[in-house]
Amino acid sequence: MTPKTSPLLMSRLLDRGAHVAPKEEIVSLTATGRHVQTYEQTRSRAHQLAHALENAGIQQGDRVATFMWNHASHLEAYHAISCMGAVLHTLNIRLSPSDLEYIINHAEVRIIIADPDLLPLLAPLVGRIPSVRKVVVTSLEDVDWTTDLPDPVAYDDFIGGFPEHYDWPQLDENSPLGLCYTSGTTGQPKGVQYTHRSTYLHTLTIMMTDSMNLSALDVNCGIVPMFHAMGWGVPWALLTVGAKQVLPNRFMSPDKLLQALASEKVTVSQGVPTIWQGVKAILEAHPGDFDLSTLQRLTCGGSAPPESLIRWYWETLGVEMIQGWGMTETSPLGTISRRLMQRSDLDLSEGERIANVSKAGRLLPGLEMDIFDEEFNRLPHDGESIGELLIRGPWVCEEYYKDSQPSKFHAGWLVTGDVAKIDPNNYLIISDRSKDLVKSGGEWISSVDLENHIVALPDVNQACVVAQPHPRWDERPVALVILKKGSNLTAGGIIEHCSKKFAKWQLPDEVLFVDEIPLTSTGKMDKKVVRAHLQEQSYVLPSLRETG
Amino acid sequence: MTPKTSPLLMSRLLDRGAHVAPKEEIVSLTATGRHVQTYEQTRSRAHQLAHALENAGIQQGDRVATFMWNHASHLEAYHAISCMGAVLHTLNIRLSPSDLEYIINHAEVRIIIADPDLLPLLAPLVGRIPSVRKVVVTSLEDVDWTTDLPDPVAYDDFIGGFPEHYDWPQLDENSPLGLCYTSGTTGQPKGVQYTHRSTYLHTLTIMMTDSMNLSALDVNCGIVPMFHAMGWGVPWALLTVGAKQVLPNRFMSPDKLLQALASEKVTVSQGVPTIWQGVKAILEAHPGDFDLSTLQRLTCGGSAPPESLIRWYWETLGVEMIQGWGMTETSPLGTISRRLMQRSDLDLSEGERIANVSKAGRLLPGLEMDIFDEEFNRLPHDGESIGELLIRGPWVCEEYYKDSQPSKFHAGWLVTGDVAKIDPNNYLIISDRSKDLVKSGGEWISSVDLENHIVALPDVNQACVVAQPHPRWDERPVALVILKKGSNLTAGGIIEHCSKKFAKWQLPDEVLFVDEIPLTSTGKMDKKVVRAHLQEQSYVLPSLRETG
């Protein structure tokens, strides 16, 4: 049974939603309400877009970039660009102009499809991105726009008049399908190129009952941006199963999201923990205002949700928070954690179930992972040993795009840059990003563990722990904390709280109350910037001040 | 992202059950009760079996046959033989000695693993299967056995003492993994060889929520024999997810199955319609005797379940009957039909939902199918046009094993031998096996449609419609019917019932009441034998008797 005629191409999957659920809705939020199109219409428009791109000179392997919020046109771009054999390059709209310039030139992008409200962010690049021949500006809403980027055209004019059927080509399954740059914390952004095969296998796996169990019966609200690791792969899966989709477009404030979750009868959604923190704050401030009775599960990734958040959603709303761990380099899903992962979990207490969900989870079928010491010896899965996390498998990156970076790979494994434990039940527990660990007196202190413990205090909105240099101990931890309005919590109270769980040498040397913690373009706390700010302010640890 | 180091091998999946649910149980029924071993133990024993087979001379690509009921040792054989790179050849224990001899010699089987109670069925082959070097006899139960087959050894002695870890080899993903012969209705049995890749993709797909949604939280009772199209692929999926398994071994009577479904708290099971007819008969005779409150869904395949049966299970037990269509050549799942396949099905009446489940279903993601006329032109999906069903995709056979059979394939498509309709909702509706269609006056009459209509009569246990030769009309239908005990139903009553749905020219020319209808080795009605019996009895259609 050699599959001579059956390569793993996304064209095999993406037309299926319209096949099984032609009249199902894809809803995009707009300034005036909601824009609705069916799966059937979306498929037709995607096929038209492929014709239009071909007509504009796009050939197999050419990079077509998107610079968009999550909405129906972005979905059409996913569908058309990949199936026609071009490369879908999702640009992160939150990057700096210099990063965007680097990425667009490094990828040699031919065409950019952009939202009209985002054009000002591209204005600084005029004249600096010579490979770009054309800009297509989406027309989901009737908005005036102007741009000095080359050869601009409105999306509907661009695709209008082309046939609603495109014969998807038979490609090699290892052909490139997508390109996503990681927001590098050091050096230039690095490109991760997905293939049809890698995305096909990732898509099948996230549709499994025991992973994200996405179904045609779901109403999915995709909050994670489609420019973050391909929206965690969810858009591919939804186009395959034919679920109703709700796409927030640029209306990303917690109250707008909550209105959509309630009015569209959403069953499942994906977002980073800060989103769910924001939604929770509104729900607490306005109890009973939103009917979330259809909501079943929230997939949470990007960084670990605090246990208190997982508990709140379960106890208050009966909503299962699912934790996933992964990276742009892993397509992205690597592990997943759910309330019930095996039958014996039925015997666990609610507290034990929540403790399991607060771990990064268990490996998806088909992948391999392990923790290693500095000589690449495997460490025991005892929940104690901490080592560098390595992962490999059919949808894990083995090299960066036109940028070899050999230190990021080891004998076919991806060196994740995370340090982690694996417990006897084979749950992965991320200790920290290796660069964010605090190295004190030859021992490691996990900044993530301290943050999660501090944020469990009801008065704390956010906490960020970073290392500061110390001549004797090498590094010592300092905590930056955002308190809720009106709170009287003191630094001493926070240290007192930490001392219930952590050894004395692991406690922060100081707690600094702040109004804001800088975030990266993917919504994570930007510790590189936090450390830079402290350095600019000539921050010195209290013990050094006293003795200094 | 070229997966240089990550071929799609079953060794990537099959050790996973023991990884996620090491203490979960695999229960095999025995003469004295139940044999239990954990996933952890099963994995260790599978690794030992691989060592033992290697030690007995088995090399990559060698065929190792099983001649067994469904039980833990059969599962170990699935696991070990495939992962070590040998070929799992599941022999159908219900075949005739001459078919077994042909198949074993055609496949050049090296070793047979057999159950002790089945050895007498192999006795006629002694001296006739020269490639077989050794017979391993399972020891799940303490049974005396003897055989003249070469070099016999007890299974536990065979694997005993070998290490509990085997380093699975890195193979080409297109390497053969399994071999299954179809019970040919004409000519010799034909071999279907699965590869690691084809089985890997089939396994991922049946774990999807929108197909069979198998989960670690399930308790699965695998009734469909593991020698029928690899147990419909379910053993591979269960070893991957780590669900509790209940395996009936040779205790296949409806009352034994019912006891197991109740006492083991089974949630999902797979079997042919005759199994579920038998279970229903016991439940009706002994209402309240069996607690089936955990049972959620029954997957039904092999032949189409009557609508009345689907309705009975839903209305009486709240159990969803899932219909799947497929063939040994399609790994086997091709289409699936469930009560709710898309959100708009929520608006359907119960009758409409049941009508949908009584269709063969909708195509699984990744496959392509269509209906064609005799010149291979595609026919419309109008629910009316009937044509030859063709299918292709990553787990669909493109040639038989050492037996080209070009008429069974067309330009990469498998010619299924089924004639079918496709309705406007893209549901497949099988009209008949092409060889069982009744061709009358240039029109086709579906024997399956007539049978399903007749069997809906409460007094009818089974119905079989076959064509008989007619000089003017070419063929005319005749119905063989098994009535329930004590029924007074007449032939005229059955024809009267049929005339409510079928046109006059489609009605059977005669109804013959019989005590038994012969079955094939896979439990389907054997119409070839029915037709042969009628010919032996010099059967003549009534109209020809009258005019003759």
PDB file of N, CA and C in Angstrom, chain B residues 433-509:
ATOM      1  N   ARG B 433     -23.700  -4.665  -3.398  1.00  0.00           N
ATOM      2  CA  ARG B 433     -22.496  -5.122  -4.066  1.00  0.00           C
ATOM      3  C   ARG B 433     -22.847  -5.208  -5.546  1.00  0.00           C
ATOM      4  N   SER B 434     -21.964  -4.788  -6.413  1.00  0.00           N
ATOM      5  CA  SER B 434     -22.327  -4.772  -7.832  1.00  0.00           C
ATOM      6  C   SER B 434     -22.726  -6.172  -8.292  1.00  0.00           C
ATOM      7  N   LYS B 435     -22.097  -7.208  -7.708  1.00  0.00           N
ATOM      8  CA  LYS B 435     -22.424  -8.560  -8.162  1.00  0.00           C
ATOM      9  C   LYS B 435     -23.750  -9.055  -7.590  1.00  0.00           C
ATOM     10  N   ASP B 436     -24.297  -8.334  -6.561  1.00  0.00           N
ATOM     11  CA  ASP B 436     -25.567  -8.754  -5.958  1.00  0.00           C
ATOM     12  C   ASP B 436     -26.764  -7.949  -6.462  1.00  0.00           C
ATOM     13  N   LEU B 437     -26.499  -6.906  -7.235  1.00  0.00           N
ATOM     14  CA  LEU B 437     -27.590  -6.128  -7.820  1.00  0.00           C
ATOM     15  C   LEU B 437     -28.429  -7.037  -8.715  1.00  0.00           C
ATOM     16  N   VAL B 438     -29.714  -6.783  -8.724  1.00  0.00           N
ATOM     17  CA  VAL B 438     -30.590  -7.528  -9.628  1.00  0.00           C
ATOM     18  C   VAL B 438     -30.816  -6.658 -10.862  1.00  0.00           C
ATOM     19  N   LYS B 439     -30.418  -7.154 -12.013  1.00  0.00           N
ATOM     20  CA  LYS B 439     -30.554  -6.382 -13.262  1.00  0.00           C
ATOM     21  C   LYS B 439     -31.815  -6.842 -13.971  1.00  0.00           C
ATOM     22  N   SER B 440     -32.856  -6.036 -13.923  1.00  0.00           N
ATOM     23  CA  SER B 440     -34.155  -6.460 -14.446  1.00  0.00           C
ATOM     24  C   SER B 440     -34.631  -5.473 -15.498  1.00  0.00           C
ATOM     25  N   GLY B 441     -34.753  -5.946 -16.734  1.00  0.00           N
ATOM     26  CA  GLY B 441     -35.281  -5.101 -17.820  1.00  0.00           C
ATOM     27  C   GLY B 441     -34.480  -3.839 -18.018  1.00  0.00           C
ATOM     28  N   GLY B 442     -33.152  -3.925 -17.880  1.00  0.00           N
ATOM     29  CA  GLY B 442     -32.292  -2.762 -18.108  1.00  0.00           C
ATOM     30  C   GLY B 442     -32.199  -1.843 -16.894  1.00  0.00           C
ATOM     31  N   GLU B 443     -33.001  -2.123 -15.837  1.00  0.00           N
ATOM     32  CA  GLU B 443     -32.931  -1.328 -14.612  1.00  0.00           C
ATOM     33  C   GLU B 443     -32.271  -2.157 -13.515  1.00  0.00           C
ATOM     34  N   TRP B 444     -31.841  -1.455 -12.458  1.00  0.00           N
ATOM     35  CA  TRP B 444     -31.219  -2.149 -11.342  1.00  0.00           C
ATOM     36  C   TRP B 444     -32.162  -2.170 -10.141  1.00  0.00           C
ATOM     37  N   ILE B 445     -32.211  -3.305  -9.470  1.00  0.00           N
ATOM     38  CA  ILE B 445     -32.964  -3.406  -8.214  1.00  0.00           C
ATOM     39  C   ILE B 445     -31.949  -3.712  -7.115  1.00  0.00           C
ATOM     40  N   SER B 446     -31.996  -2.935  -6.025  1.00  0.00           N
ATOM     41  CA  SER B 446     -31.044  -3.142  -4.937  1.00  0.00           C
ATOM     42  C   SER B 446     -31.546  -4.250  -4.011  1.00  0.00           C
ATOM     43  N   SER B 447     -30.767  -5.325  -3.922  1.00  0.00           N
ATOM     44  CA  SER B 447     -31.142  -6.408  -3.004  1.00  0.00           C
ATOM     45  C   SER B 447     -31.102  -5.917  -1.557  1.00  0.00           C
ATOM     46  N   VAL B 448     -30.168  -5.011  -1.263  1.00  0.00           N
ATOM     47  CA  VAL B 448     -30.007  -4.502   0.105  1.00  0.00           C
ATOM     48  C   VAL B 448     -31.230  -3.694   0.535  1.00  0.00           C
ATOM     49  N   ASP B 449     -31.755  -2.853  -0.381  1.00  0.00           N
ATOM     50  CA  ASP B 449     -32.929  -2.054  -0.043  1.00  0.00           C
ATOM     51  C   ASP B 449     -34.120  -2.960   0.282  1.00  0.00           C
ATOM     52  N   LEU B 450     -34.311  -3.986  -0.534  1.00  0.00           N
ATOM     53  CA  LEU B 450     -35.422  -4.913  -0.288  1.00  0.00           C
ATOM     54  C   LEU B 450     -35.234  -5.626   1.051  1.00  0.00           C
ATOM     55  N   GLU B 451     -34.030  -6.111   1.322  1.00  0.00           N
ATOM     56  CA  GLU B 451     -33.760  -6.830   2.583  1.00  0.00           C
ATOM     57  C   GLU B 451     -34.041  -5.938   3.791  1.00  0.00           C
ATOM     58  N   ASN B 452     -33.554  -4.699   3.728  1.00  0.00           N
ATOM     59  CA  ASN B 452     -33.754  -3.795   4.868  1.00  0.00           C
ATOM     60  C   ASN B 452     -35.229  -3.516   5.095  1.00  0.00           C
ATOM     61  N   HIS B 453     -35.982  -3.428   4.004  1.00  0.00           N
ATOM     62  CA  HIS B 453     -37.403  -3.156   4.154  1.00  0.00           C
ATOM     63  C   HIS B 453     -38.122  -4.377   4.750  1.00  0.00           C
ATOM     64  N   ILE B 454     -37.764  -5.567   4.298  1.00  0.00           N
ATOM     65  CA  ILE B 454     -38.428  -6.783   4.795  1.00  0.00           C
ATOM     66  C   ILE B 454     -38.077  -7.012   6.264  1.00  0.00           C
ATOM     67  N   VAL B 455     -36.817  -6.787   6.628  1.00  0.00           N
ATOM     68  CA  VAL B 455     -36.374  -7.103   7.986  1.00  0.00           C
ATOM     69  C   VAL B 455     -36.954  -6.110   9.002  1.00  0.00           C
ATOM     70  N   ALA B 456     -37.491  -5.006   8.529  1.00  0.00           N
ATOM     71  CA  ALA B 456     -38.145  -4.062   9.454  1.00  0.00           C
ATOM     72  C   ALA B 456     -39.473  -4.626   9.976  1.00  0.00           C
ATOM     73  N   LEU B 457     -40.009  -5.668   9.326  1.00  0.00           N
ATOM     74  CA  LEU B 457     -41.228  -6.330   9.836  1.00  0.00           C
ATOM     75  C   LEU B 457     -40.898  -7.029  11.156  1.00  0.00           C
ATOM     76  N   PRO B 458     -41.689  -6.809  12.200  1.00  0.00           N
ATOM     77  CA  PRO B 458     -41.360  -7.373  13.514  1.00  0.00           C
ATOM     78  C   PRO B 458     -41.223  -8.906  13.490  1.00  0.00           C
ATOM     79  N   ASP B 459     -41.924  -9.582  12.580  1.00  0.00           N
ATOM     80  CA  ASP B 459     -41.899 -11.049  12.563  1.00  0.00           C
ATOM     81  C   ASP B 459     -40.699 -11.626  11.828  1.00  0.00           C
ATOM     82  N   VAL B 460     -39.883 -10.774  11.211  1.00  0.00           N
ATOM     83  CA  VAL B 460     -38.796 -11.280  10.362  1.00  0.00           C
ATOM     84  C   VAL B 460     -37.456 -11.214  11.098  1.00  0.00           C
ATOM     85  N   ASN B 461     -36.755 -12.338  11.152  1.00  0.00           N
ATOM     86  CA  ASN B 461     -35.417 -12.349  11.755  1.00  0.00           C
ATOM     87  C   ASN B 461     -34.340 -11.963  10.758  1.00  0.00           C
ATOM     88  N   GLN B 462     -34.440 -12.446   9.532  1.00  0.00           N
ATOM     89  CA  GLN B 462     -33.407 -12.189   8.532  1.00  0.00           C
ATOM     90  C   GLN B 462     -34.008 -12.306   7.138  1.00  0.00           C
ATOM     91  N   ALA B 463     -33.459 -11.546   6.204  1.00  0.00           N
ATOM     92  CA  ALA B 463     -33.946 -11.619   4.827  1.00  0.00           C
ATOM     93  C   ALA B 463     -32.765 -11.504   3.876  1.00  0.00           C
ATOM     94  N   CYS B 464     -32.840 -12.263   2.803  1.00  0.00           N
ATOM     95  CA  CYS B 464     -31.751 -12.282   1.810  1.00  0.00           C
ATOM     96  C   CYS B 464     -32.386 -12.282   0.428  1.00  0.00           C
ATOM     97  N   VAL B 465     -32.034 -11.292  -0.379  1.00  0.00           N
ATOM     98  CA  VAL B 465     -32.603 -11.194  -1.725  1.00  0.00           C
ATOM     99  C   VAL B 465     -31.510 -11.486  -2.753  1.00  0.00           C
ATOM    100  N   VAL B 466     -31.793 -12.419  -3.661  1.00  0.00           N
ATOM    101  CA  VAL B 466     -30.813 -12.733  -4.717  1.00  0.00           C
ATOM    102  C   VAL B 466     -31.500 -12.696  -6.079  1.00  0.00           C
ATOM    103  N   ALA B 467     -30.674 -12.506  -7.109  1.00  0.00           N
ATOM    104  CA  ALA B 467     -31.176 -12.509  -8.484  1.00  0.00           C
ATOM    105  C   ALA B 467     -31.318 -13.945  -8.983  1.00  0.00           C
ATOM    106  N   GLN B 468     -32.341 -14.175  -9.800  1.00  0.00           N
ATOM    107  CA  GLN B 468     -32.479 -15.461 -10.488  1.00  0.00           C
ATOM    108  C   GLN B 468     -32.678 -15.177 -11.979  1.00  0.00           C
ATOM    109  N   PRO B 469     -32.158 -16.046 -12.823  1.00  0.00           N
ATOM    110  CA  PRO B 469     -32.194 -15.758 -14.264  1.00  0.00           C
ATOM    111  C   PRO B 469     -33.616 -15.762 -14.831  1.00  0.00           C
ATOM    112  N   HIS B 470     -33.848 -14.854 -15.764  1.00  0.00           N
ATOM    113  CA  HIS B 470     -35.149 -14.761 -16.443  1.00  0.00           C
ATOM    114  C   HIS B 470     -34.885 -14.458 -17.920  1.00  0.00           C
ATOM    115  N   PRO B 471     -35.492 -15.214 -18.819  1.00  0.00           N
ATOM    116  CA  PRO B 471     -35.149 -15.058 -20.252  1.00  0.00           C
ATOM    117  C   PRO B 471     -35.536 -13.685 -20.805  1.00  0.00           C
ATOM    118  N   ARG B 472     -36.603 -13.085 -20.273  1.00  0.00           N
ATOM    119  CA  ARG B 472     -37.028 -11.796 -20.848  1.00  0.00           C
ATOM    120  C   ARG B 472     -36.405 -10.615 -20.104  1.00  0.00           C
ATOM    121  N   TRP B 473     -36.462 -10.675 -18.755  1.00  0.00           N
ATOM    122  CA  TRP B 473     -36.009  -9.527 -17.958  1.00  0.00           C
ATOM    123  C   TRP B 473     -34.539  -9.612 -17.571  1.00  0.00           C
ATOM    124  N   ASP B 474     -33.888 -10.692 -17.953  1.00  0.00           N
ATOM    125  CA  ASP B 474     -32.482 -10.915 -17.610  1.00  0.00           C
ATOM    126  C   ASP B 474     -32.389 -11.507 -16.193  1.00  0.00           C
ATOM    127  N   GLU B 475     -32.805 -10.731 -15.168  1.00  0.00           N
ATOM    128  CA  GLU B 475     -32.813 -11.262 -13.802  1.00  0.00           C
ATOM    129  C   GLU B 475     -34.073 -10.790 -13.089  1.00  0.00           C
ATOM    130  N   ARG B 476     -34.502 -11.556 -12.100  1.00  0.00           N
ATOM    131  CA  ARG B 476     -35.619 -11.142 -11.234  1.00  0.00           C
ATOM    132  C   ARG B 476     -35.251 -11.471  -9.778  1.00  0.00           C
ATOM    133  N   PRO B 477     -35.713 -10.650  -8.813  1.00  0.00           N
ATOM    134  CA  PRO B 477     -35.374 -10.902  -7.408  1.00  0.00           C
ATOM    135  C   PRO B 477     -36.234 -11.976  -6.742  1.00  0.00           C
ATOM    136  N   VAL B 478     -35.566 -12.739  -5.859  1.00  0.00           N
ATOM    137  CA  VAL B 478     -36.246 -13.724  -5.010  1.00  0.00           C
ATOM    138  C   VAL B 478     -35.789 -13.468  -3.577  1.00  0.00           C
ATOM    139  N   ALA B 479     -36.742 -13.522  -2.622  1.00  0.00           N
ATOM    140  CA  ALA B 479     -36.386 -13.244  -1.222  1.00  0.00           C
ATOM    141  C   ALA B 479     -36.409 -14.527  -0.401  1.00  0.00           C
ATOM    142  N   LEU B 480     -35.326 -14.787   0.332  1.00  0.00           N
ATOM    143  CA  LEU B 480     -35.306 -15.861   1.326  1.00  0.00           C
ATOM    144  C   LEU B 480     -35.493 -15.210   2.685  1.00  0.00           C
ATOM    145  N   VAL B 481     -36.427 -15.738   3.487  1.00  0.00           N
ATOM    146  CA  VAL B 481     -36.770 -15.068   4.745  1.00  0.00           C
ATOM    147  C   VAL B 481     -36.764 -16.070   5.898  1.00  0.00           C
ATOM    148  N   ILE B 482     -36.137 -15.681   7.027  1.00  0.00           N
ATOM    149  CA  ILE B 482     -36.242 -16.463   8.270  1.00  0.00           C
ATOM    150  C   ILE B 482     -37.247 -15.737   9.160  1.00  0.00           C
ATOM    151  N   LEU B 483     -38.347 -16.433   9.485  1.00  0.00           N
ATOM    152  CA  LEU B 483     -39.365 -15.833  10.356  1.00  0.00           C
ATOM    153  C   LEU B 483     -39.042 -16.114  11.817  1.00  0.00           C
ATOM    154  N   LYS B 484     -39.562 -15.264  12.713  1.00  0.00           N
ATOM    155  CA  LYS B 484     -39.481 -15.562  14.148  1.00  0.00           C
ATOM    156  C   LYS B 484     -40.364 -16.762  14.444  1.00  0.00           C
ATOM    157  N   LYS B 485     -40.030 -17.494  15.505  1.00  0.00           N
ATOM    158  CA  LYS B 485     -40.803 -18.675  15.887  1.00  0.00           C
ATOM    159  C   LYS B 485     -42.255 -18.299  16.138  1.00  0.00           C
ATOM    160  N   GLY B 486     -43.163 -19.114  15.606  1.00  0.00           N
ATOM    161  CA  GLY B 486     -44.581 -18.911  15.886  1.00  0.00           C
ATOM    162  C   GLY B 486     -45.242 -17.858  15.020  1.00  0.00           C
ATOM    163  N   SER B 487     -44.499 -17.264  14.095  1.00  0.00           N
ATOM    164  CA  SER B 487     -45.093 -16.219  13.256  1.00  0.00           C
ATOM    165  C   SER B 487     -46.037 -16.816  12.218  1.00  0.00           C
ATOM    166  N   ASN B 488     -47.085 -16.043  11.898  1.00  0.00           N
ATOM    167  CA  ASN B 488     -48.026 -16.480  10.858  1.00  0.00           C
ATOM    168  C   ASN B 488     -47.875 -15.664   9.581  1.00  0.00           C
ATOM    169  N   LEU B 489     -46.844 -14.856   9.536  1.00  0.00           N
ATOM    170  CA  LEU B 489     -46.650 -13.986   8.379  1.00  0.00           C
ATOM    171  C   LEU B 489     -46.591 -14.830   7.101  1.00  0.00           C
ATOM    172  N   THR B 490     -47.282 -14.346   6.042  1.00  0.00           N
ATOM    173  CA  THR B 490     -47.301 -15.094   4.778  1.00  0.00           C
ATOM    174  C   THR B 490     -46.446 -14.388   3.735  1.00  0.00           C
ATOM    175  N   ALA B 491     -46.139 -15.116   2.671  1.00  0.00           N
ATOM    176  CA  ALA B 491     -45.405 -14.528   1.545  1.00  0.00           C
ATOM    177  C   ALA B 491     -46.179 -13.323   1.006  1.00  0.00           C
ATOM    178  N   GLY B 492     -47.492 -13.488   0.914  1.00  0.00           N
ATOM    179  CA  GLY B 492     -48.322 -12.379   0.427  1.00  0.00           C
ATOM    180  C   GLY B 492     -48.204 -11.159   1.317  1.00  0.00           C
ATOM    181  N   GLY B 493     -48.126 -11.377   2.625  1.00  0.00           N
ATOM    182  CA  GLY B 493     -47.980 -10.256   3.565  1.00  0.00           C
ATOM    183  C   GLY B 493     -46.670  -9.516   3.359  1.00  0.00           C
ATOM    184  N   ILE B 494     -45.633 -10.257   3.059  1.00  0.00           N
ATOM    185  CA  ILE B 494     -44.314  -9.628   2.839  1.00  0.00           C
ATOM    186  C   ILE B 494     -44.322  -8.814   1.543  1.00  0.00           C
ATOM    187  N   ILE B 495     -44.890  -9.397   0.478  1.00  0.00           N
ATOM    188  CA  ILE B 495     -44.960  -8.680  -0.804  1.00  0.00           C
ATOM    189  C   ILE B 495     -45.804  -7.410  -0.640  1.00  0.00           C
ATOM    190  N   GLU B 496     -46.921  -7.550   0.065  1.00  0.00           N
ATOM    191  CA  GLU B 496     -47.805  -6.419   0.360  1.00  0.00           C
ATOM    192  C   GLU B 496     -47.021  -5.290   1.054  1.00  0.00           C
ATOM    193  N   HIS B 497     -46.207  -5.683   2.071  1.00  0.00           N
ATOM    194  CA  HIS B 497     -45.382  -4.722   2.805  1.00  0.00           C
ATOM    195  C   HIS B 497     -44.377  -4.036   1.863  1.00  0.00           C
ATOM    196  N   CYS B 498     -43.769  -4.829   0.977  1.00  0.00           N
ATOM    197  CA  CYS B 498     -42.778  -4.255   0.043  1.00  0.00           C
ATOM    198  C   CYS B 498     -43.441  -3.291  -0.946  1.00  0.00           C
ATOM    199  N   SER B 499     -44.664  -3.586  -1.307  1.00  0.00           N
ATOM    200  CA  SER B 499     -45.306  -2.765  -2.338  1.00  0.00           C
ATOM    201  C   SER B 499     -45.612  -1.365  -1.827  1.00  0.00           C
ATOM    202  N   LYS B 500     -45.531  -1.168  -0.493  1.00  0.00           N
ATOM    203  CA  LYS B 500     -45.723   0.180   0.027  1.00  0.00           C
ATOM    204  C   LYS B 500     -44.556   1.095  -0.347  1.00  0.00           C
ATOM    205  N   LYS B 501     -43.379   0.503  -0.563  1.00  0.00           N
ATOM    206  CA  LYS B 501     -42.204   1.334  -0.843  1.00  0.00           C
ATOM    207  C   LYS B 501     -41.680   1.158  -2.269  1.00  0.00           C
ATOM    208  N   PHE B 502     -41.822  -0.052  -2.806  1.00  0.00           N
ATOM    209  CA  PHE B 502     -41.167  -0.345  -4.087  1.00  0.00           C
ATOM    210  C   PHE B 502     -42.184  -0.404  -5.226  1.00  0.00           C
ATOM    211  N   ALA B 503     -41.706  -0.093  -6.426  1.00  0.00           N
ATOM    212  CA  ALA B 503     -42.547  -0.200  -7.618  1.00  0.00           C
ATOM    213  C   ALA B 503     -42.836  -1.675  -7.880  1.00  0.00           C
ATOM    214  N   LYS B 504     -43.886  -1.913  -8.640  1.00  0.00           N
ATOM    215  CA  LYS B 504     -44.330  -3.289  -8.875  1.00  0.00           C
ATOM    216  C   LYS B 504     -43.211  -4.142  -9.491  1.00  0.00           C
ATOM    217  N   TRP B 505     -42.485  -3.566 -10.458  1.00  0.00           N
ATOM    218  CA  TRP B 505     -41.444  -4.345 -11.147  1.00  0.00           C
ATOM    219  C   TRP B 505     -40.249  -4.627 -10.239  1.00  0.00           C
ATOM    220  N   GLN B 506     -40.179  -3.926  -9.080  1.00  0.00           N
ATOM    221  CA  GLN B 506     -39.046  -4.147  -8.162  1.00  0.00           C
ATOM    222  C   GLN B 506     -39.366  -5.214  -7.108  1.00  0.00           C
ATOM    223  N   LEU B 507     -40.631  -5.656  -7.041  1.00  0.00           N
ATOM    224  CA  LEU B 507     -41.011  -6.607  -5.975  1.00  0.00           C
ATOM    225  C   LEU B 507     -40.436  -7.998  -6.245  1.00  0.00           C
ATOM    226  N   PRO B 508     -40.090  -8.735  -5.188  1.00  0.00           N
ATOM    227  CA  PRO B 508     -39.588 -10.109  -5.394  1.00  0.00           C
ATOM    228  C   PRO B 508     -40.637 -10.960  -6.123  1.00  0.00           C
ATOM    229  N   ASP B 509     -40.178 -11.826  -7.004  1.00  0.00           N
ATOM    230  CA  ASP B 509     -41.090 -12.727  -7.711  1.00  0.00           C
ATOM    231  C   ASP B 509     -41.592 -13.817  -6.783  1.00  0.00           C
TER     232      ASP B 509
END
